[in-house]
Short mmCIF file of C-alpha atoms in Angstrom, two decimals:
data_model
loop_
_atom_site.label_atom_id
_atom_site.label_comp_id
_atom_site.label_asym_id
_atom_site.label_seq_id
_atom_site.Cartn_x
_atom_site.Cartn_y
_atom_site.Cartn_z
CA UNK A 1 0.00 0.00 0.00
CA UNK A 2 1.50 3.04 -1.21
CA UNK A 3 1.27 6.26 0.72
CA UNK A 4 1.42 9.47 -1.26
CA UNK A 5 2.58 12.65 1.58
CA UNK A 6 1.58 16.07 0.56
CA UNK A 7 4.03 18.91 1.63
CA UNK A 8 3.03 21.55 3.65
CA UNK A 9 1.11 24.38 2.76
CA UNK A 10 3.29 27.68 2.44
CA UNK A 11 2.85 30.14 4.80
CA UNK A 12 1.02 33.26 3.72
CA UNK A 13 3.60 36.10 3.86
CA UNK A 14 2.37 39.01 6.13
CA UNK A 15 1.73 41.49 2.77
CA UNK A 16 -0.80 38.92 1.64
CA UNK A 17 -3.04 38.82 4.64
CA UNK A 18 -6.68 40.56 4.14
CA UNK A 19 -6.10 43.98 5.14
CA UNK A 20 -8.82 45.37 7.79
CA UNK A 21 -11.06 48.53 6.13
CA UNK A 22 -11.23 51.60 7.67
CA UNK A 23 -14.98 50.43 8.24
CA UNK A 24 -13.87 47.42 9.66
CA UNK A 25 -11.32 48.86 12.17
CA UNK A 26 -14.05 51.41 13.23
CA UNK A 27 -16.46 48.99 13.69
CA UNK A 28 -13.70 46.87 16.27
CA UNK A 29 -12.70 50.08 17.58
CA UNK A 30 -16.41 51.09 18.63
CA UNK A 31 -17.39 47.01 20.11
CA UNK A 32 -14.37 47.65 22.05
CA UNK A 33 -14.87 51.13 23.62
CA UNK A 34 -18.20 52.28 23.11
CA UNK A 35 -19.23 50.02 26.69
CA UNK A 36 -17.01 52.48 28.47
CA UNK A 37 -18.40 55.79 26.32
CA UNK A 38 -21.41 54.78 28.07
CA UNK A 39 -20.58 54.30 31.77
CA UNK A 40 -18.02 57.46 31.73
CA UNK A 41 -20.55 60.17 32.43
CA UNK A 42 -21.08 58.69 35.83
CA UNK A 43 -17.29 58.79 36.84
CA UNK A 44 -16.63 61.83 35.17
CA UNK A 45 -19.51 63.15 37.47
CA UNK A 46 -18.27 61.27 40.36
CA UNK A 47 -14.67 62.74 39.74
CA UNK A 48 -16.02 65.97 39.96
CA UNK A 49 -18.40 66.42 43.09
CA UNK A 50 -16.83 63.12 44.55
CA UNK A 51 -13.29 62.29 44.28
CA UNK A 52 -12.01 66.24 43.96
CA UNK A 53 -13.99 67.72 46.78
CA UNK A 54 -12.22 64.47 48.94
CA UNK A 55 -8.66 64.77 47.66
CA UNK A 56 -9.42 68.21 47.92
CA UNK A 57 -10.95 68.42 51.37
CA UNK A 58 -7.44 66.43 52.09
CA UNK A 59 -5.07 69.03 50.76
CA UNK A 60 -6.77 71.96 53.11
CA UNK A 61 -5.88 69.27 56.08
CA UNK A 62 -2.78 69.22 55.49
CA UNK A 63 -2.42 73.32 55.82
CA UNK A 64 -3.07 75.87 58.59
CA UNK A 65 -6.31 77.27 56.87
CA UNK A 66 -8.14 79.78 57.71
CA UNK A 67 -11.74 80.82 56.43
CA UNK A 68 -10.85 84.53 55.15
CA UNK A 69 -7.16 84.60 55.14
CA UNK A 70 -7.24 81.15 52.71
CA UNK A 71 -4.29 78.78 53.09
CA UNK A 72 -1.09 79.02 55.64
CA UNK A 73 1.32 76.89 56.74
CA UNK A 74 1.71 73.36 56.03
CA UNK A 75 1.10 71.37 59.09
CA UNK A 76 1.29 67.88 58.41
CA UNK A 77 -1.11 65.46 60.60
CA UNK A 78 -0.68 68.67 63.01
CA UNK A 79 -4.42 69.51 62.74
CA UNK A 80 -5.46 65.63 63.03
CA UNK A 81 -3.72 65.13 66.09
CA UNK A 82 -5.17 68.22 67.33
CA UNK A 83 -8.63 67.64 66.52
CA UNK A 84 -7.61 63.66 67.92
CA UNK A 85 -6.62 65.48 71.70
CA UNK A 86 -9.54 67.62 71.41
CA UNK A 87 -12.12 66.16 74.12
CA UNK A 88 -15.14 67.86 72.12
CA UNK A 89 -14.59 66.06 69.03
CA UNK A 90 -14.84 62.98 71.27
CA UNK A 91 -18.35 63.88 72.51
CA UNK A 92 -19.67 64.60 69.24
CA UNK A 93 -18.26 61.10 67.64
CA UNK A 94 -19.98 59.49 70.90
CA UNK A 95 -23.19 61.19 70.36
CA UNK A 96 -23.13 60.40 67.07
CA UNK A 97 -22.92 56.68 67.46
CA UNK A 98 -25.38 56.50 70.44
CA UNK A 99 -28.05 58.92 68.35
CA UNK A 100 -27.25 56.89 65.32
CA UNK A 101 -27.67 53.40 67.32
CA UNK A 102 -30.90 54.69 68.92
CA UNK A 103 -32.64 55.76 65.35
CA UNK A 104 -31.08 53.10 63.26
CA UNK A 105 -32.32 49.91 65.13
CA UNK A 106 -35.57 51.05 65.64
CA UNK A 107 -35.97 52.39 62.25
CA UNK A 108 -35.28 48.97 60.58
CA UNK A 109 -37.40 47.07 63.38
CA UNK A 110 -40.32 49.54 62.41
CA UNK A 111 -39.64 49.19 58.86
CA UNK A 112 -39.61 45.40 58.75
CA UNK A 113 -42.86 45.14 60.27
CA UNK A 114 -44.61 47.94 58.67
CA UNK A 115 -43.60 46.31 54.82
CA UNK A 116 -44.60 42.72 56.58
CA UNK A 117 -47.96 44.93 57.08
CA UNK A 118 -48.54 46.34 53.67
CA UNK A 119 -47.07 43.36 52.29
CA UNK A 120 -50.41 41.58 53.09
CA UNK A 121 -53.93 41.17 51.30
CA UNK A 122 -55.07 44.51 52.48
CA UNK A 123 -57.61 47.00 51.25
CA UNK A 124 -56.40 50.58 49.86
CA UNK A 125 -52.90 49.18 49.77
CA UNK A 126 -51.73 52.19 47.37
CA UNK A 127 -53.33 54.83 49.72
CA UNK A 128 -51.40 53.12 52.71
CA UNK A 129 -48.27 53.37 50.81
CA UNK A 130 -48.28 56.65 49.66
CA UNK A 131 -49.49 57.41 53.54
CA UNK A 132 -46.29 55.96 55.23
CA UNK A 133 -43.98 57.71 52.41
CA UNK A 134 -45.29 61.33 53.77
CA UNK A 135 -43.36 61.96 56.65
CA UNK A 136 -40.28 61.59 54.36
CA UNK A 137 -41.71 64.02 51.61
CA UNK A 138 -42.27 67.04 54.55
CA UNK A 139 -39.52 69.60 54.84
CA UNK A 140 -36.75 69.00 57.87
CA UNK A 141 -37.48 72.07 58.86
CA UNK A 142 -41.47 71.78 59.23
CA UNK A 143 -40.37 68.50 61.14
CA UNK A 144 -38.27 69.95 63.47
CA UNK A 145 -40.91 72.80 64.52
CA UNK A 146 -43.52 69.75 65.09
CA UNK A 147 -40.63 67.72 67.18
CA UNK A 148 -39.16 70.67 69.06
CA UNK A 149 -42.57 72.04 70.09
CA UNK A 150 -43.49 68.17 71.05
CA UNK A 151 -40.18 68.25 73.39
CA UNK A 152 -40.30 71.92 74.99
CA UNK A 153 -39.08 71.56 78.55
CA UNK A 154 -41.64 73.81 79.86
CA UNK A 155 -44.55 73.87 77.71
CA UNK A 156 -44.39 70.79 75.31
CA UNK A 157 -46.85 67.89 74.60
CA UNK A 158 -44.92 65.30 75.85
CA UNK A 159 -44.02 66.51 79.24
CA UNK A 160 -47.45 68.02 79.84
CA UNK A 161 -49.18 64.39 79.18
CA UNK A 162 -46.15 63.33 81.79
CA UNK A 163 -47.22 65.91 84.19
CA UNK A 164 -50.88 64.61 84.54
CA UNK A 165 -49.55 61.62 85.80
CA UNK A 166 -47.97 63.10 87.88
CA UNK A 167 -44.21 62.64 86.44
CA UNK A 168 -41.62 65.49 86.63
CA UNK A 169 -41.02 66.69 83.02
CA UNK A 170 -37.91 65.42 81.23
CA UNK A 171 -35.04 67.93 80.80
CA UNK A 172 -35.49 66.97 76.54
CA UNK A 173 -32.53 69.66 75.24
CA UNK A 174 -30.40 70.05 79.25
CA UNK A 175 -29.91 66.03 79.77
CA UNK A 176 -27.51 63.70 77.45
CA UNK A 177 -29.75 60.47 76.79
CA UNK A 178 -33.51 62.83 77.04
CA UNK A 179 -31.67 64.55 74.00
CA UNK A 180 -30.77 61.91 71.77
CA UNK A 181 -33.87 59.94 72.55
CA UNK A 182 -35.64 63.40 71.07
CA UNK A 183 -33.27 63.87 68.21
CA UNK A 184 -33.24 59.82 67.40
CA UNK A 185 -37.39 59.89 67.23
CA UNK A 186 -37.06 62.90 64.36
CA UNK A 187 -34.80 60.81 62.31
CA UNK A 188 -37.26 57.57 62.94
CA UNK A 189 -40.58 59.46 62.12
CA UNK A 190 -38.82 60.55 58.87
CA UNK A 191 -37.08 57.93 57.35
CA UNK A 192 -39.31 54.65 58.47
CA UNK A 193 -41.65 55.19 55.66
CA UNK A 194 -38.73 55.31 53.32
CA UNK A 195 -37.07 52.35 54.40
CA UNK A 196 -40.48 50.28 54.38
CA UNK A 197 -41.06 50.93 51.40
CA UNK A 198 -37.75 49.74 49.95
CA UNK A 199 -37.87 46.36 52.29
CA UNK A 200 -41.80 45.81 50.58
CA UNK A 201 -40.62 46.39 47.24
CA UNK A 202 -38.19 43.31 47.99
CA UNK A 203 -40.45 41.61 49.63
CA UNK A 204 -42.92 41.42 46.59
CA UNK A 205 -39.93 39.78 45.01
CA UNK A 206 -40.67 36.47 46.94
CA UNK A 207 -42.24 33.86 44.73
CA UNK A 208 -45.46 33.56 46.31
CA UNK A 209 -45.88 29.50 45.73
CA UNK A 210 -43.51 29.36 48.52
CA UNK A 211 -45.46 30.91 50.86
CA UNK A 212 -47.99 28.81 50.14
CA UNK A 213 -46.13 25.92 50.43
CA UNK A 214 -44.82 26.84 54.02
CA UNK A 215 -48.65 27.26 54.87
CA UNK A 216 -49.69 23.37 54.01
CA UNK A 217 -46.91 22.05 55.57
CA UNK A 218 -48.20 24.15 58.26
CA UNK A 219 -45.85 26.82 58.92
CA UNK A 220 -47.53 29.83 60.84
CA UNK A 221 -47.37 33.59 59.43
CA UNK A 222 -44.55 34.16 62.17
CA UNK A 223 -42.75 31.15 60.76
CA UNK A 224 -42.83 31.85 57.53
CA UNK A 225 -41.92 35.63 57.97
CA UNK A 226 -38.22 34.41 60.09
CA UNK A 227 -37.88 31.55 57.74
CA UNK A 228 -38.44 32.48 54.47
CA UNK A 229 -39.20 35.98 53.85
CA UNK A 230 -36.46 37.71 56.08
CA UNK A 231 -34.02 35.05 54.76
CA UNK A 232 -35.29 35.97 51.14
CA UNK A 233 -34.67 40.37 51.70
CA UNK A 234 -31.51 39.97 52.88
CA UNK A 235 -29.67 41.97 50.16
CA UNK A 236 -31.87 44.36 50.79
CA UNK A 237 -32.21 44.71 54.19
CA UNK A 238 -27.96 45.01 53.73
CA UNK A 239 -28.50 47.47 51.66
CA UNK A 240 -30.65 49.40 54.04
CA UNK A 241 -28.67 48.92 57.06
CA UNK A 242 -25.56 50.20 55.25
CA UNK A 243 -27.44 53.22 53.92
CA UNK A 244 -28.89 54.26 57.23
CA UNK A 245 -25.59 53.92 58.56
CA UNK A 246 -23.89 56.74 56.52
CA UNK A 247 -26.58 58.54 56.66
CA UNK A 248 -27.10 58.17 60.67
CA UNK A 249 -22.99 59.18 61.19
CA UNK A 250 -23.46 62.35 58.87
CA UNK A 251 -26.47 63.28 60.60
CA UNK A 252 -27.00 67.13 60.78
CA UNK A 253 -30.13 68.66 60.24
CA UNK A 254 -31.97 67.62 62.84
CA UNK A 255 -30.30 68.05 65.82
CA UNK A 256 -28.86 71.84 64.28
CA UNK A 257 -33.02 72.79 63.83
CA UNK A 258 -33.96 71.03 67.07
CA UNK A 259 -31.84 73.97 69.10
CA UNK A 260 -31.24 76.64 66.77
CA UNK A 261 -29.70 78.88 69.72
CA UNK A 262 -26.66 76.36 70.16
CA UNK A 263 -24.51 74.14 68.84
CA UNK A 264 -25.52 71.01 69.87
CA UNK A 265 -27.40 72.01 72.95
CA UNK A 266 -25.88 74.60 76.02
CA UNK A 267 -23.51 71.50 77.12
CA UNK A 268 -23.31 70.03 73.89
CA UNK A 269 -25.31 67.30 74.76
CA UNK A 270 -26.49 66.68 71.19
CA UNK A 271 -23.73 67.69 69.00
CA UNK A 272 -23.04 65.54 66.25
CA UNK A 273 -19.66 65.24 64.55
CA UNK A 274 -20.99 67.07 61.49
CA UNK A 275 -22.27 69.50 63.47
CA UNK A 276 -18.73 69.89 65.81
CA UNK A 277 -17.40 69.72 62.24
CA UNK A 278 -19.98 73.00 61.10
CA UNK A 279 -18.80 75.02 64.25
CA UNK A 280 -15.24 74.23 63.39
CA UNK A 281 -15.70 75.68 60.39
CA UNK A 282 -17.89 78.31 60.04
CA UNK A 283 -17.39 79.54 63.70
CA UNK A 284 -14.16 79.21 64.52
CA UNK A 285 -13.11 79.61 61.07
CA UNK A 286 -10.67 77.47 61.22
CA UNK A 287 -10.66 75.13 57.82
CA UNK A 288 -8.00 73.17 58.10
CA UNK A 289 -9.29 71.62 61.53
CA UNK A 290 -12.37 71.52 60.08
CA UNK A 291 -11.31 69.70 57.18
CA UNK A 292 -9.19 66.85 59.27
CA UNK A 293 -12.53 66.08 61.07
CA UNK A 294 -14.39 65.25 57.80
CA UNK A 295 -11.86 62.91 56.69
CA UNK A 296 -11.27 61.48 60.11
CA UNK A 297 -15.65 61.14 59.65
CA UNK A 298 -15.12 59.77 56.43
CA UNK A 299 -12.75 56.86 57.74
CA UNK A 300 -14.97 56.11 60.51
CA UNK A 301 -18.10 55.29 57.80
CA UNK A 302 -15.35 53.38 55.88
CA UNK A 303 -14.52 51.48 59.05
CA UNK A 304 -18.78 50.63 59.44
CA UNK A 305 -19.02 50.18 56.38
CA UNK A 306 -16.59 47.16 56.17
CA UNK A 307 -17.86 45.64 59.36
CA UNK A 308 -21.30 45.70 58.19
CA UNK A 309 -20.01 43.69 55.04
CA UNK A 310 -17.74 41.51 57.56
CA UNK A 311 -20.93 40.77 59.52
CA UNK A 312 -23.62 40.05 56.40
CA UNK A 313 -20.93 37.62 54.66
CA UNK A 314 -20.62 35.96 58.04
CA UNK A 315 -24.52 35.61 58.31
CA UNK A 316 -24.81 34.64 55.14
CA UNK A 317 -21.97 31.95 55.09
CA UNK A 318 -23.24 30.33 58.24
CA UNK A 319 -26.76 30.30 56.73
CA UNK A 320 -24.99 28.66 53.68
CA UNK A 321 -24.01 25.93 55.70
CA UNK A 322 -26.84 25.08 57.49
CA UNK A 323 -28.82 24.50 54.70
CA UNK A 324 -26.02 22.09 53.50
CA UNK A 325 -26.33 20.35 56.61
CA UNK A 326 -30.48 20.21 56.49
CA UNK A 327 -30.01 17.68 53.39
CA UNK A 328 -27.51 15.40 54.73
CA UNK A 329 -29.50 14.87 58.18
CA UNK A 330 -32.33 14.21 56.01
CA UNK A 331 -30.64 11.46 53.72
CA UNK A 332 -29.66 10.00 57.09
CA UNK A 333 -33.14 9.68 58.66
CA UNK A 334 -34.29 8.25 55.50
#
C-alpha cells in the first residue's frame, strides 16, 4: 500500500493577509470602547463632586487654613492630632454613634414590620403606601418645629401628658440620653416610611408559591416571615442597614433645627460630629481643623461600612451551611 505525503502548505507572507477597512477597524474600535463611552458620564460626574472635593478636602488638612485669610502653613497630621486630643470632638463622635444606634435599630425594626404589614392582602394598599412615604416628603425644617414644640421643657406635649400623671417633666434639650432619645425619634418618624417601602418592594420579590407551600406544611405567618421571607430580603435589608448607617454618622439637620440657639445644645449634649465639624468651620473659622474632622468622619463610615459587610458575609456563610447540613440529616433519617 503506497502512501502518497503532501508537503506543507506555504505560509502566507504578512503582505498577503486581508487587510482590515477603515470600516472594519471602526467597527472593532467602537465594540471595544463604546461600553465604556457609556458608563463614563457617571465617573466623570463622580470625579467631579466626589473624588475632587475628597482629595481636595485632604489638601486643606494638610495646611493651617483659615476661612478669610485662605491657606497658611503646612502642618502635616498637626491639625489631626489636634482635633484627635480635642475632648469635644470625642463627645460629638460618641453622640453620634449613640443617636445613630438609637434611630437606626428602631428604624429597621419599624420598617420590617410595617412592609410585613402592607405586604399583606389589604384594602387601599396604594393609599397606605403613599401614607407611610409622607413623613419623608415634609420639609426638615417643618419637622423639626412639630418635634421641638413636642419636646419643649416647659410647655411641650410630651411633658405636659407626663405631668398629669404626675411625672416630673424630662429635661429633653439640658440632659444627654432625654436629647438623643428626642433627636433619634425625628430621624425615625422621617425615614421609616422610606425604608419600608424599599424592604416591601423586595419583599414582593418572593415567589409567592412558597409561601404557600410553608402554609400546608403548616408553617404559621410568624414562621414563615423568620424563615423564608427575612431570609429571602436579605440583600436588601444590607442594603438598608448600610445606607442608614452613613446617613445616621453624617447626621446634621436635625439636631442643628432642634436647638437653633446652640450648637448642639448649652452642654453640647447633642452635638453631632458634622455639626462639631460645622462650628469648626464656620465659627471658629478654622478650615484646616475643620477639614481633618471630615476625613477622620469619612474613615470612621469606611470602618462601618466594612464591618457591616464583615458581619452580612458571616450571616450569610453560616446560613450557607446550614442548609447544607439540612439535606444530609435528612438522607440519614431516610
Amino acid at each position: 500500500m503506497t502512501v502518497t505525503v503532501k508537503p506543507p502548505a506555504a505560509a502566507t507572507p504578512p503582505e498577503q493577509k486581508t487587510k482590515l477597512t477603515f470600516r472594519q477597524r471602526l467597527n472593532v474600535w467602537d465594540v471595544k470602547a463604546s461600553p465604556y463611552l457609556y458608563i463614563s458620564p457617571f465617573f466623570l460626574l463622580f470625579a467631579l463632586v466626589g473624588l475632587f472635593p475628597l482629595v481636595y478636602t485632604f489638601w486643606v488638612s494638610l495646611h493651617d487654613w483659615h476661612l478669610l485669610k485662605g491657606q497658611g502653613d503646612f502642618v502635616g497630621l498637626g491639625n489631626f492630632a489636634e482635633v484627635l486630643r480635642d475632648r469635644f470632638f470625642w463627645n460629638s463622635l460618641f453622640n453620634t454613634i449613640s443617636i445613630f444606634l438609637l434611630s437606626a435599630i428602631p428604624q429597621l425594626v419599624g420598617a420590617l414590620v410595617i412592609a410585613a404589614v402592607l405586604d399583606q392582602n389589604i384594602r387601599a394598599k396604594t393609599f397606605w403606601r403613599m401614607s407611610i412615604l409622607l413623613p419623608y416628603v415634609v420639609t426638615p425644617v417643618a419637622v423639626a418645629l412639630i418635634f421641638t414644640n413636642m419636646f419643649n421643657e416647659q410647655h411641650g406635649l410630651i411633658n405636659s401628658v407626663l405631668g398629669n400623671f404626675g411625672i416630673d417633666p424630662i429635661m429633653w434639650r439640658t440632659e444627654t440620653l432625654p436629647s438623643h432619645i428626642a433627636v433619634a425619634s425625628m430621624v425615625n418618624w422621617r425615614w421609616t416610611g422610606y425604608n419600608a417601602l424599599i424592604l416591601l418592594a423586595a419583599m414582593q420579590a418572593v415567589p409567592r408559591d412558597i409561601y404557600e407551600s410553608a402554609a400546608i406544611d403548616g408553617a404559621g405567618a410568624i414562621r414563615r416571615f423568620f424563615s423564608i421571607t427575612l431570609p429571602s430580603i436579605r440583600p436588601t435589608m444590607i442594603f438598608v442597614v448600610i445606607t442608614s448607617t452613613i446617613g445616621g454618622l453624617q447626621i446634621f439637620t436635625e439636631p442643628r433645627l432642634f436647638d437653633p440657639t446652640y450648637a448642639g445644645g448649652p452642654e453640647r449634649e447633642f452635638q453631632t460630629t458634622v455639626l462639631y465639624l460645622w462650628e469648626m468651620a464656620f465659627q471658629r473659622q478654622d478650615f484646616g481643623a475643620a477639614s481633618a474632622i471630615a476625613w477622620l468622619l469619612f474613615l470612621i463610615i469606611i470602618l462601618f461600612g466594612i464591618l457591616n459587610l464583615l458581619l452580612s458575609r458571616r450571616i450569610a456563610s453560616s446560613e450557607a451551611r446550614r442548609s447544607r447540613r439540612r439535606p444530609a440529616a435528612e438522607g440519614k433519617h431516610q
